Short mmCIF file of N, CA, C and O in Angstrom, two decimals:
data_model
loop_
_atom_site.label_atom_id
_atom_site.label_comp_id
_atom_site.label_asym_id
_atom_site.label_seq_id
_atom_site.Cartn_x
_atom_site.Cartn_y
_atom_site.Cartn_z
N UNK A 1 0.83 -1.18 0.00
CA UNK A 1 0.00 0.00 0.00
C UNK A 1 0.88 1.25 0.00
O UNK A 1 1.88 1.29 0.70
N UNK A 2 0.50 2.28 -0.75
CA UNK A 2 1.29 3.52 -0.76
C UNK A 2 1.09 4.29 0.53
O UNK A 2 0.04 4.26 1.14
N UNK A 3 2.16 4.95 0.92
CA UNK A 3 2.08 5.76 2.13
C UNK A 3 1.55 7.15 1.78
O UNK A 3 1.77 7.66 0.68
N UNK A 4 0.89 7.76 2.76
CA UNK A 4 0.39 9.11 2.56
C UNK A 4 1.57 10.07 2.62
O UNK A 4 2.24 10.16 3.63
N UNK A 5 1.80 10.77 1.53
CA UNK A 5 2.92 11.70 1.49
C UNK A 5 2.47 13.15 1.61
O UNK A 5 3.29 14.05 1.56
N UNK A 6 1.15 13.36 1.74
CA UNK A 6 0.65 14.72 1.86
C UNK A 6 0.85 15.25 3.27
O UNK A 6 1.32 14.56 4.17
N UNK A 7 0.49 16.49 3.45
CA UNK A 7 0.68 17.13 4.75
C UNK A 7 -0.62 17.27 5.52
O UNK A 7 -0.67 17.97 6.51
N UNK A 8 -1.67 16.64 5.07
CA UNK A 8 -2.93 16.73 5.79
C UNK A 8 -4.09 16.64 4.83
O UNK A 8 -3.91 16.53 3.63
N UNK A 9 -5.26 16.71 5.39
CA UNK A 9 -6.45 16.54 4.57
C UNK A 9 -7.23 17.82 4.42
O UNK A 9 -6.69 18.92 4.36
N UNK A 10 -8.56 17.65 4.38
CA UNK A 10 -9.46 18.75 4.11
C UNK A 10 -9.38 19.83 5.19
O UNK A 10 -9.41 21.02 4.89
N UNK A 11 -9.27 19.41 6.44
CA UNK A 11 -9.27 20.38 7.53
C UNK A 11 -8.01 21.25 7.51
O UNK A 11 -8.04 22.41 7.92
N UNK A 12 -6.90 20.73 7.06
CA UNK A 12 -5.68 21.53 6.97
C UNK A 12 -5.81 22.57 5.87
O UNK A 12 -5.39 23.71 6.01
N UNK A 13 -6.42 22.17 4.76
CA UNK A 13 -6.61 23.12 3.65
C UNK A 13 -7.58 24.22 4.04
O UNK A 13 -7.47 25.35 3.59
N UNK A 14 -8.55 23.88 4.87
CA UNK A 14 -9.55 24.84 5.29
C UNK A 14 -8.94 25.93 6.15
O UNK A 14 -9.24 27.10 5.99
N UNK A 15 -8.06 25.55 7.07
CA UNK A 15 -7.34 26.54 7.88
C UNK A 15 -8.21 27.16 8.95
O UNK A 15 -9.36 26.82 9.13
N UNK A 16 -7.63 28.11 9.66
CA UNK A 16 -8.33 28.82 10.71
C UNK A 16 -8.77 30.17 10.18
O UNK A 16 -8.09 30.79 9.38
N UNK A 17 -9.89 30.63 10.68
CA UNK A 17 -10.38 31.94 10.28
C UNK A 17 -9.82 32.97 11.26
O UNK A 17 -10.49 33.42 12.18
N UNK A 18 -8.57 33.37 11.04
CA UNK A 18 -7.89 34.26 11.96
C UNK A 18 -8.22 35.73 11.75
O UNK A 18 -8.05 36.54 12.63
N UNK A 19 -8.71 36.08 10.57
CA UNK A 19 -8.98 37.49 10.30
C UNK A 19 -10.35 37.92 10.84
O UNK A 19 -10.74 39.05 10.67
N UNK A 20 -11.07 37.03 11.52
CA UNK A 20 -12.39 37.34 12.04
C UNK A 20 -12.33 38.42 13.12
O UNK A 20 -13.17 39.30 13.17
N UNK A 21 -11.34 38.35 13.99
CA UNK A 21 -11.33 39.24 15.15
C UNK A 21 -10.72 40.61 14.86
O UNK A 21 -11.01 41.56 15.57
N UNK A 22 -9.87 40.71 13.87
CA UNK A 22 -9.20 41.99 13.65
C UNK A 22 -10.10 42.96 12.90
O UNK A 22 -10.87 42.60 12.02
N UNK A 23 -10.02 44.23 13.30
CA UNK A 23 -10.83 45.27 12.69
C UNK A 23 -10.18 45.71 11.37
O UNK A 23 -8.97 45.80 11.26
N UNK A 24 -11.02 46.00 10.39
CA UNK A 24 -10.51 46.52 9.13
C UNK A 24 -11.01 47.95 8.94
O UNK A 24 -11.98 48.37 9.58
N UNK A 25 -10.35 48.66 8.08
CA UNK A 25 -10.70 50.05 7.84
C UNK A 25 -12.01 50.11 7.07
O UNK A 25 -12.26 49.32 6.17
N UNK A 26 -12.87 51.07 7.43
CA UNK A 26 -14.17 51.21 6.78
C UNK A 26 -13.98 51.76 5.37
O UNK A 26 -13.30 52.77 5.18
N UNK A 27 -14.56 51.07 4.40
CA UNK A 27 -14.41 51.45 2.99
C UNK A 27 -15.67 52.17 2.55
O UNK A 27 -16.78 51.65 2.68
N UNK A 28 -15.52 53.39 2.04
CA UNK A 28 -16.64 54.17 1.51
C UNK A 28 -16.71 53.98 0.01
O UNK A 28 -15.73 53.61 -0.63
N UNK A 29 -17.89 54.26 -0.57
CA UNK A 29 -18.04 54.10 -2.01
C UNK A 29 -17.35 55.23 -2.75
O UNK A 29 -17.25 56.36 -2.27
N UNK A 30 -16.87 54.90 -3.95
CA UNK A 30 -16.25 55.88 -4.83
C UNK A 30 -17.12 56.00 -6.08
O UNK A 30 -18.18 55.37 -6.16
N UNK A 31 -16.68 56.78 -7.06
CA UNK A 31 -17.46 56.86 -8.29
C UNK A 31 -17.34 55.53 -9.03
O UNK A 31 -16.29 54.91 -9.08
N UNK A 32 -18.47 55.08 -9.58
CA UNK A 32 -18.51 53.78 -10.23
C UNK A 32 -18.84 52.66 -9.25
O UNK A 32 -18.80 51.49 -9.62
N UNK A 33 -19.18 53.02 -8.01
CA UNK A 33 -19.55 52.02 -7.00
C UNK A 33 -20.86 52.44 -6.36
O UNK A 33 -21.24 53.61 -6.39
N UNK A 34 -21.56 51.46 -5.78
CA UNK A 34 -22.85 51.74 -5.16
C UNK A 34 -23.09 50.76 -4.02
O UNK A 34 -22.68 49.61 -4.08
N UNK A 35 -23.77 51.24 -2.96
CA UNK A 35 -24.19 50.37 -1.86
C UNK A 35 -25.45 49.64 -2.30
O UNK A 35 -26.29 50.18 -3.01
N UNK A 36 -25.60 48.39 -1.81
CA UNK A 36 -26.79 47.62 -2.17
C UNK A 36 -27.11 46.63 -1.06
O UNK A 36 -26.25 46.27 -0.26
N UNK A 37 -28.37 46.21 -1.03
CA UNK A 37 -28.83 45.17 -0.12
C UNK A 37 -29.15 43.92 -0.92
O UNK A 37 -29.81 44.00 -1.95
N UNK A 38 -28.68 42.78 -0.47
CA UNK A 38 -28.93 41.53 -1.17
C UNK A 38 -30.38 41.14 -0.93
O UNK A 38 -30.83 41.04 0.22
N UNK A 39 -31.14 40.94 -2.01
CA UNK A 39 -32.54 40.55 -1.86
C UNK A 39 -32.75 39.07 -2.11
O UNK A 39 -33.62 38.46 -1.49
N UNK A 40 -31.95 38.47 -3.00
CA UNK A 40 -32.15 37.06 -3.33
C UNK A 40 -30.85 36.45 -3.81
O UNK A 40 -30.08 37.09 -4.52
N UNK A 41 -30.60 35.20 -3.41
CA UNK A 41 -29.46 34.45 -3.93
C UNK A 41 -29.94 33.68 -5.15
O UNK A 41 -30.92 32.95 -5.08
N UNK A 42 -29.25 33.85 -6.27
CA UNK A 42 -29.69 33.22 -7.51
C UNK A 42 -28.92 31.95 -7.83
O UNK A 42 -29.34 31.18 -8.67
N UNK A 43 -27.79 31.73 -7.21
CA UNK A 43 -26.98 30.55 -7.49
C UNK A 43 -25.90 30.84 -8.51
O UNK A 43 -25.96 31.83 -9.25
N UNK A 44 -24.90 29.98 -8.55
CA UNK A 44 -23.78 30.09 -9.48
C UNK A 44 -23.02 31.40 -9.33
O UNK A 44 -22.51 31.96 -10.29
N UNK A 45 -22.96 31.91 -8.10
CA UNK A 45 -22.21 33.13 -7.84
C UNK A 45 -22.93 34.42 -8.19
O UNK A 45 -22.30 35.46 -8.30
N UNK A 46 -24.25 34.38 -8.37
CA UNK A 46 -25.02 35.56 -8.71
C UNK A 46 -26.01 35.88 -7.59
O UNK A 46 -26.57 34.98 -6.97
N UNK A 47 -26.22 37.17 -7.34
CA UNK A 47 -27.21 37.62 -6.38
C UNK A 47 -28.06 38.72 -7.01
O UNK A 47 -27.63 39.38 -7.96
N UNK A 48 -29.27 38.87 -6.49
CA UNK A 48 -30.11 39.99 -6.90
C UNK A 48 -29.99 41.04 -5.80
O UNK A 48 -30.23 40.73 -4.63
N UNK A 49 -29.60 42.24 -6.18
CA UNK A 49 -29.33 43.29 -5.19
C UNK A 49 -30.17 44.52 -5.48
O UNK A 49 -30.30 44.94 -6.63
N UNK A 50 -30.74 45.09 -4.42
CA UNK A 50 -31.46 46.36 -4.51
C UNK A 50 -30.50 47.47 -4.14
O UNK A 50 -30.10 47.59 -2.98
N UNK A 51 -30.13 48.29 -5.12
CA UNK A 51 -29.16 49.35 -4.87
C UNK A 51 -29.83 50.52 -4.15
O UNK A 51 -31.05 50.69 -4.20
N UNK A 52 -29.01 51.32 -3.48
CA UNK A 52 -29.51 52.47 -2.73
C UNK A 52 -30.08 53.53 -3.68
O UNK A 52 -30.98 54.26 -3.31
N UNK A 53 -29.59 53.57 -4.92
CA UNK A 53 -30.10 54.55 -5.89
C UNK A 53 -31.45 54.15 -6.48
O UNK A 53 -31.98 54.85 -7.34
N UNK A 54 -32.02 53.01 -6.04
CA UNK A 54 -33.35 52.62 -6.49
C UNK A 54 -33.36 51.56 -7.57
O UNK A 54 -34.41 51.02 -7.90
N UNK A 55 -32.22 51.24 -8.14
CA UNK A 55 -32.14 50.23 -9.20
C UNK A 55 -32.07 48.83 -8.60
O UNK A 55 -31.56 48.64 -7.49
N UNK A 56 -32.56 47.85 -9.35
CA UNK A 56 -32.41 46.44 -8.98
C UNK A 56 -31.43 45.84 -9.98
O UNK A 56 -31.65 45.90 -11.19
N UNK A 57 -30.31 45.31 -9.48
CA UNK A 57 -29.26 44.81 -10.37
C UNK A 57 -28.91 43.37 -10.04
O UNK A 57 -29.04 42.93 -8.90
N UNK A 58 -28.43 42.66 -11.05
CA UNK A 58 -27.84 41.34 -10.85
C UNK A 58 -26.37 41.55 -10.56
O UNK A 58 -25.68 42.26 -11.29
N UNK A 59 -25.88 40.93 -9.50
CA UNK A 59 -24.49 41.12 -9.10
C UNK A 59 -23.77 39.78 -9.07
O UNK A 59 -24.33 38.77 -8.64
N UNK A 60 -22.54 39.79 -9.54
CA UNK A 60 -21.72 38.59 -9.59
C UNK A 60 -20.72 38.62 -8.44
O UNK A 60 -20.03 39.61 -8.24
N UNK A 61 -20.69 37.51 -7.66
CA UNK A 61 -19.73 37.41 -6.56
C UNK A 61 -18.39 37.00 -7.15
O UNK A 61 -18.29 35.96 -7.80
N UNK A 62 -17.38 37.82 -6.95
CA UNK A 62 -16.08 37.52 -7.56
C UNK A 62 -15.44 36.30 -6.89
O UNK A 62 -15.80 35.91 -5.79
N UNK A 63 -14.48 35.72 -7.57
CA UNK A 63 -13.91 34.44 -7.18
C UNK A 63 -13.29 34.40 -5.79
O UNK A 63 -13.39 33.40 -5.09
N UNK A 64 -12.66 35.48 -5.36
CA UNK A 64 -12.03 35.50 -4.04
C UNK A 64 -13.06 35.47 -2.92
O UNK A 64 -12.76 35.07 -1.81
N UNK A 65 -14.29 35.88 -3.22
CA UNK A 65 -15.34 35.93 -2.20
C UNK A 65 -16.13 34.64 -2.11
O UNK A 65 -16.76 34.39 -1.10
N UNK A 66 -16.13 33.83 -3.14
CA UNK A 66 -17.09 32.73 -3.24
C UNK A 66 -17.07 31.78 -2.05
O UNK A 66 -18.11 31.40 -1.55
N UNK A 67 -15.90 31.36 -1.61
CA UNK A 67 -15.85 30.41 -0.51
C UNK A 67 -15.36 31.02 0.79
O UNK A 67 -15.44 30.40 1.83
N UNK A 68 -14.84 32.24 0.75
CA UNK A 68 -14.29 32.85 1.95
C UNK A 68 -15.31 33.73 2.68
O UNK A 68 -15.30 33.79 3.90
N UNK A 69 -16.15 34.42 1.94
CA UNK A 69 -17.12 35.33 2.53
C UNK A 69 -18.52 34.85 2.15
O UNK A 69 -18.84 34.76 0.97
N UNK A 70 -19.33 34.53 3.14
CA UNK A 70 -20.68 34.06 2.87
C UNK A 70 -21.63 35.23 2.83
O UNK A 70 -21.74 36.00 3.78
N UNK A 71 -22.35 35.35 1.73
CA UNK A 71 -23.30 36.44 1.53
C UNK A 71 -24.70 35.85 1.63
O UNK A 71 -24.99 34.84 1.00
N UNK A 72 -25.55 36.48 2.43
CA UNK A 72 -26.93 36.02 2.62
C UNK A 72 -27.89 37.16 2.31
O UNK A 72 -27.49 38.33 2.31
N UNK A 73 -29.16 36.85 2.04
CA UNK A 73 -30.14 37.92 1.80
C UNK A 73 -30.24 38.86 3.00
O UNK A 73 -30.26 38.42 4.15
N UNK A 74 -30.26 40.15 2.74
CA UNK A 74 -30.32 41.16 3.79
C UNK A 74 -28.97 41.78 4.10
O UNK A 74 -28.90 42.75 4.84
N UNK A 75 -27.88 41.24 3.54
CA UNK A 75 -26.55 41.79 3.79
C UNK A 75 -26.33 43.06 3.00
O UNK A 75 -26.84 43.22 1.89
N UNK A 76 -25.55 43.97 3.56
CA UNK A 76 -25.16 45.19 2.87
C UNK A 76 -23.84 44.93 2.15
O UNK A 76 -22.88 44.45 2.74
N UNK A 77 -23.81 45.21 0.83
CA UNK A 77 -22.63 44.96 0.02
C UNK A 77 -22.27 46.21 -0.76
O UNK A 77 -23.08 47.12 -0.90
N UNK A 78 -21.04 46.25 -1.24
CA UNK A 78 -20.57 47.32 -2.10
C UNK A 78 -20.44 46.75 -3.50
O UNK A 78 -19.76 45.73 -3.71
N UNK A 79 -21.09 47.38 -4.47
CA UNK A 79 -21.09 46.90 -5.85
C UNK A 79 -20.20 47.79 -6.71
O UNK A 79 -20.19 49.00 -6.55
N UNK A 80 -19.47 47.15 -7.63
CA UNK A 80 -18.75 47.87 -8.66
C UNK A 80 -19.60 47.87 -9.91
O UNK A 80 -19.89 46.81 -10.47
N UNK A 81 -20.05 49.05 -10.33
CA UNK A 81 -20.93 49.14 -11.49
C UNK A 81 -20.15 48.94 -12.77
O UNK A 81 -18.98 49.31 -12.87
N UNK A 82 -20.81 48.35 -13.76
CA UNK A 82 -20.17 48.12 -15.05
C UNK A 82 -20.50 49.27 -16.00
O UNK A 82 -21.63 49.76 -16.03
N UNK A 83 -19.50 49.70 -16.77
CA UNK A 83 -19.71 50.79 -17.71
C UNK A 83 -20.58 50.37 -18.88
O UNK A 83 -21.36 51.16 -19.41
N UNK A 84 -20.48 49.12 -19.27
CA UNK A 84 -21.15 48.64 -20.48
C UNK A 84 -22.47 47.94 -20.20
O UNK A 84 -23.24 47.69 -21.11
N UNK A 85 -22.77 47.61 -18.93
CA UNK A 85 -24.04 46.98 -18.57
C UNK A 85 -24.55 47.62 -17.28
O UNK A 85 -23.98 47.43 -16.22
N UNK A 86 -25.64 48.38 -17.39
CA UNK A 86 -26.15 49.06 -16.21
C UNK A 86 -26.93 48.12 -15.31
O UNK A 86 -27.04 48.35 -14.11
N UNK A 87 -27.45 47.02 -15.85
CA UNK A 87 -28.28 46.12 -15.05
C UNK A 87 -27.45 45.07 -14.30
O UNK A 87 -28.01 44.31 -13.53
N UNK A 88 -26.14 45.02 -14.54
CA UNK A 88 -25.29 44.05 -13.87
C UNK A 88 -24.15 44.76 -13.15
O UNK A 88 -23.71 45.83 -13.55
N UNK A 89 -23.66 44.11 -12.08
CA UNK A 89 -22.58 44.70 -11.28
C UNK A 89 -21.77 43.57 -10.67
O UNK A 89 -22.10 42.40 -10.82
N UNK A 90 -20.69 43.94 -9.98
CA UNK A 90 -19.82 42.97 -9.33
C UNK A 90 -19.73 43.28 -7.84
O UNK A 90 -19.59 44.45 -7.45
N UNK A 91 -19.80 42.24 -7.01
CA UNK A 91 -19.69 42.43 -5.56
C UNK A 91 -18.23 42.65 -5.22
O UNK A 91 -17.37 41.82 -5.51
N UNK A 92 -17.94 43.79 -4.60
CA UNK A 92 -16.57 44.13 -4.23
C UNK A 92 -16.32 43.82 -2.76
O UNK A 92 -15.25 43.32 -2.40
N UNK A 93 -17.32 44.09 -1.90
CA UNK A 93 -17.10 44.01 -0.46
C UNK A 93 -18.42 43.71 0.23
O UNK A 93 -19.47 44.18 -0.19
N UNK A 94 -18.35 42.91 1.30
CA UNK A 94 -19.52 42.69 2.16
C UNK A 94 -19.24 43.39 3.49
O UNK A 94 -18.19 43.20 4.08
N UNK A 95 -20.20 44.20 3.93
CA UNK A 95 -20.05 44.92 5.19
C UNK A 95 -20.61 44.08 6.34
O UNK A 95 -21.64 43.42 6.20
N UNK A 96 -19.91 44.12 7.49
CA UNK A 96 -20.42 43.48 8.69
C UNK A 96 -21.54 44.35 9.25
O UNK A 96 -21.67 45.53 8.88
N UNK A 97 -22.39 43.82 10.14
CA UNK A 97 -23.45 44.66 10.72
C UNK A 97 -22.93 45.89 11.44
O UNK A 97 -23.55 46.95 11.38
N UNK A 98 -21.77 45.78 12.09
CA UNK A 98 -21.19 46.95 12.76
C UNK A 98 -20.78 48.02 11.75
O UNK A 98 -21.00 49.21 11.96
N UNK A 99 -20.16 47.59 10.65
CA UNK A 99 -19.75 48.54 9.61
C UNK A 99 -20.97 49.18 8.96
O UNK A 99 -20.95 50.38 8.64
N UNK A 100 -22.04 48.42 8.78
CA UNK A 100 -23.26 48.97 8.19
C UNK A 100 -23.87 50.03 9.10
O UNK A 100 -24.35 51.07 8.64
N UNK A 101 -23.85 49.77 10.42
CA UNK A 101 -24.35 50.77 11.37
C UNK A 101 -23.51 52.04 11.33
O UNK A 101 -24.03 53.16 11.43
N UNK A 102 -22.19 51.88 11.21
CA UNK A 102 -21.32 53.06 11.11
C UNK A 102 -21.60 53.86 9.84
O UNK A 102 -21.63 55.09 9.87
N UNK A 103 -21.80 53.16 8.72
CA UNK A 103 -22.12 53.86 7.47
C UNK A 103 -23.43 54.64 7.61
O UNK A 103 -23.55 55.75 7.08
N UNK A 104 -24.38 54.05 8.30
CA UNK A 104 -25.67 54.72 8.51
C UNK A 104 -25.49 55.96 9.38
O UNK A 104 -26.08 57.01 9.11
N UNK A 105 -24.65 55.85 10.41
CA UNK A 105 -24.44 56.99 11.31
C UNK A 105 -23.64 58.10 10.63
O UNK A 105 -23.79 59.27 10.98
N UNK A 106 -22.77 57.75 9.68
CA UNK A 106 -22.01 58.77 8.94
C UNK A 106 -22.84 59.44 7.86
O UNK A 106 -22.38 60.38 7.22
N UNK A 107 -24.06 58.96 7.61
CA UNK A 107 -24.91 59.57 6.60
C UNK A 107 -24.68 59.03 5.20
O UNK A 107 -25.20 59.58 4.23
N UNK A 108 -23.92 57.96 5.06
CA UNK A 108 -23.69 57.37 3.74
C UNK A 108 -24.93 56.61 3.26
O UNK A 108 -25.16 56.50 2.06
N UNK A 109 -25.71 56.08 4.20
CA UNK A 109 -26.91 55.32 3.86
C UNK A 109 -28.13 56.09 4.32
O UNK A 109 -28.09 56.78 5.34
N UNK A 110 -29.26 55.99 3.60
CA UNK A 110 -30.49 56.63 4.07
C UNK A 110 -30.98 55.98 5.37
O UNK A 110 -30.68 54.82 5.65
N UNK A 111 -31.77 56.72 6.14
CA UNK A 111 -32.23 56.22 7.44
C UNK A 111 -33.23 55.08 7.30
O UNK A 111 -33.38 54.28 8.20
N UNK A 112 -33.95 55.00 6.17
CA UNK A 112 -34.99 53.98 6.03
C UNK A 112 -34.44 52.63 5.57
O UNK A 112 -35.20 51.68 5.39
N UNK A 113 -33.14 52.50 5.40
CA UNK A 113 -32.55 51.24 4.93
C UNK A 113 -32.52 50.24 6.09
O UNK A 113 -32.04 50.54 7.17
N UNK A 114 -33.09 49.05 5.85
CA UNK A 114 -33.07 47.97 6.84
C UNK A 114 -32.14 46.89 6.34
O UNK A 114 -32.40 46.24 5.34
N UNK A 115 -31.03 46.70 7.03
CA UNK A 115 -30.08 45.66 6.65
C UNK A 115 -30.14 44.54 7.66
O UNK A 115 -30.77 44.65 8.72
N UNK A 116 -29.49 43.44 7.35
CA UNK A 116 -29.53 42.23 8.16
C UNK A 116 -28.69 42.42 9.41
O UNK A 116 -27.48 42.37 9.35
N UNK A 117 -29.34 42.62 10.56
CA UNK A 117 -28.63 42.77 11.82
C UNK A 117 -28.72 41.46 12.56
O UNK A 117 -29.70 41.17 13.23
N UNK A 118 -27.68 40.64 12.45
CA UNK A 118 -27.71 39.32 13.08
C UNK A 118 -27.35 39.38 14.55
O UNK A 118 -27.66 38.48 15.30
N UNK A 119 -26.67 40.43 14.98
CA UNK A 119 -26.28 40.55 16.37
C UNK A 119 -27.38 41.26 17.14
O UNK A 119 -27.87 42.30 16.74
N UNK A 120 -27.78 40.68 18.28
CA UNK A 120 -28.81 41.28 19.10
C UNK A 120 -28.18 42.28 20.05
O UNK A 120 -27.23 41.97 20.75
N UNK A 121 -28.73 43.48 20.10
CA UNK A 121 -28.22 44.52 20.98
C UNK A 121 -29.15 44.58 22.19
O UNK A 121 -30.36 44.58 22.05
N UNK A 122 -28.58 44.64 23.38
CA UNK A 122 -29.38 44.74 24.58
C UNK A 122 -29.75 43.40 25.17
O UNK A 122 -30.43 43.35 26.18
N UNK A 123 -29.38 42.32 24.57
CA UNK A 123 -29.62 41.00 25.12
C UNK A 123 -31.01 40.45 24.86
O UNK A 123 -31.34 39.37 25.31
N UNK A 124 -31.86 41.19 24.17
CA UNK A 124 -33.20 40.69 23.88
C UNK A 124 -33.16 39.86 22.61
O UNK A 124 -32.49 40.19 21.65
N UNK A 125 -33.91 38.77 22.63
CA UNK A 125 -34.02 37.96 21.42
C UNK A 125 -35.48 37.67 21.16
O UNK A 125 -36.33 37.77 22.03
N UNK A 126 -35.79 37.30 19.93
CA UNK A 126 -37.16 37.01 19.54
C UNK A 126 -37.63 35.66 20.06
O UNK A 126 -38.81 35.35 20.01
N UNK A 127 -36.71 34.84 20.56
CA UNK A 127 -37.06 33.50 21.01
C UNK A 127 -37.61 33.48 22.43
O UNK A 127 -38.04 32.43 22.90
N UNK A 128 -37.58 34.60 23.14
CA UNK A 128 -38.03 34.64 24.53
C UNK A 128 -39.53 34.88 24.60
O UNK A 128 -40.01 35.91 25.07
N UNK A 129 -40.32 33.91 24.15
CA UNK A 129 -41.77 34.01 24.19
C UNK A 129 -42.26 33.02 25.22
O UNK A 129 -41.94 31.83 25.18
N UNK A 130 -43.05 33.51 26.18
CA UNK A 130 -43.57 32.65 27.23
C UNK A 130 -44.91 32.09 26.80
O UNK A 130 -45.88 32.83 26.65
N UNK A 131 -44.98 30.78 26.63
CA UNK A 131 -46.21 30.10 26.25
C UNK A 131 -46.41 28.97 27.24
O UNK A 131 -45.51 28.17 27.48
N UNK A 132 -47.61 28.91 27.82
CA UNK A 132 -47.92 27.85 28.76
C UNK A 132 -48.93 26.90 28.15
O UNK A 132 -49.88 27.33 27.48
N UNK A 133 -48.72 25.62 28.36
CA UNK A 133 -49.63 24.59 27.85
C UNK A 133 -50.19 23.81 29.04
O UNK A 133 -49.48 23.50 29.99
N UNK A 134 -51.46 23.49 28.96
CA UNK A 134 -52.10 22.63 29.95
C UNK A 134 -52.20 21.23 29.36
O UNK A 134 -52.96 20.99 28.43
N UNK A 135 -51.42 20.32 29.90
CA UNK A 135 -51.40 18.95 29.37
C UNK A 135 -52.66 18.21 29.84
O UNK A 135 -53.11 17.27 29.20
N UNK A 136 -53.28 18.64 30.93
CA UNK A 136 -54.46 17.97 31.45
C UNK A 136 -55.65 18.05 30.50
O UNK A 136 -56.55 17.22 30.53
N UNK A 137 -55.69 19.08 29.64
CA UNK A 137 -56.80 19.24 28.72
C UNK A 137 -56.82 18.20 27.60
O UNK A 137 -57.85 17.97 26.98
N UNK A 138 -55.72 17.57 27.37
CA UNK A 138 -55.63 16.61 26.25
C UNK A 138 -56.23 15.33 26.58
O UNK A 138 -56.55 14.60 27.21
#
């Protein structure tokens, strides 16, 4: 039988997510870029995004993002607009909920924008519903 000459398997290739804890600099939009909210995942690296300027565009997740950054509906993303196709764009960056709140406080986003806030502030959660059942009635 041949001996394993590799340095490890799938878990070694996967590695540790060490960049999770470190803070990155907040990136603002430039000309040719637009903020958008993901409305639907279409598959094959494409998402449907509602841009802040009112347009609905198809956006392509670039190769470096596909397996490293998970994008879900409701996330705030930065799109690179295409010069030759106005209805399509490319995903450049995904903002964390903290970064999205900062953008909103700086006035970059309108106040009526609702983005996906996965972190609960204040310790309240929607799962704390008190329901009592009487088993004797059955």
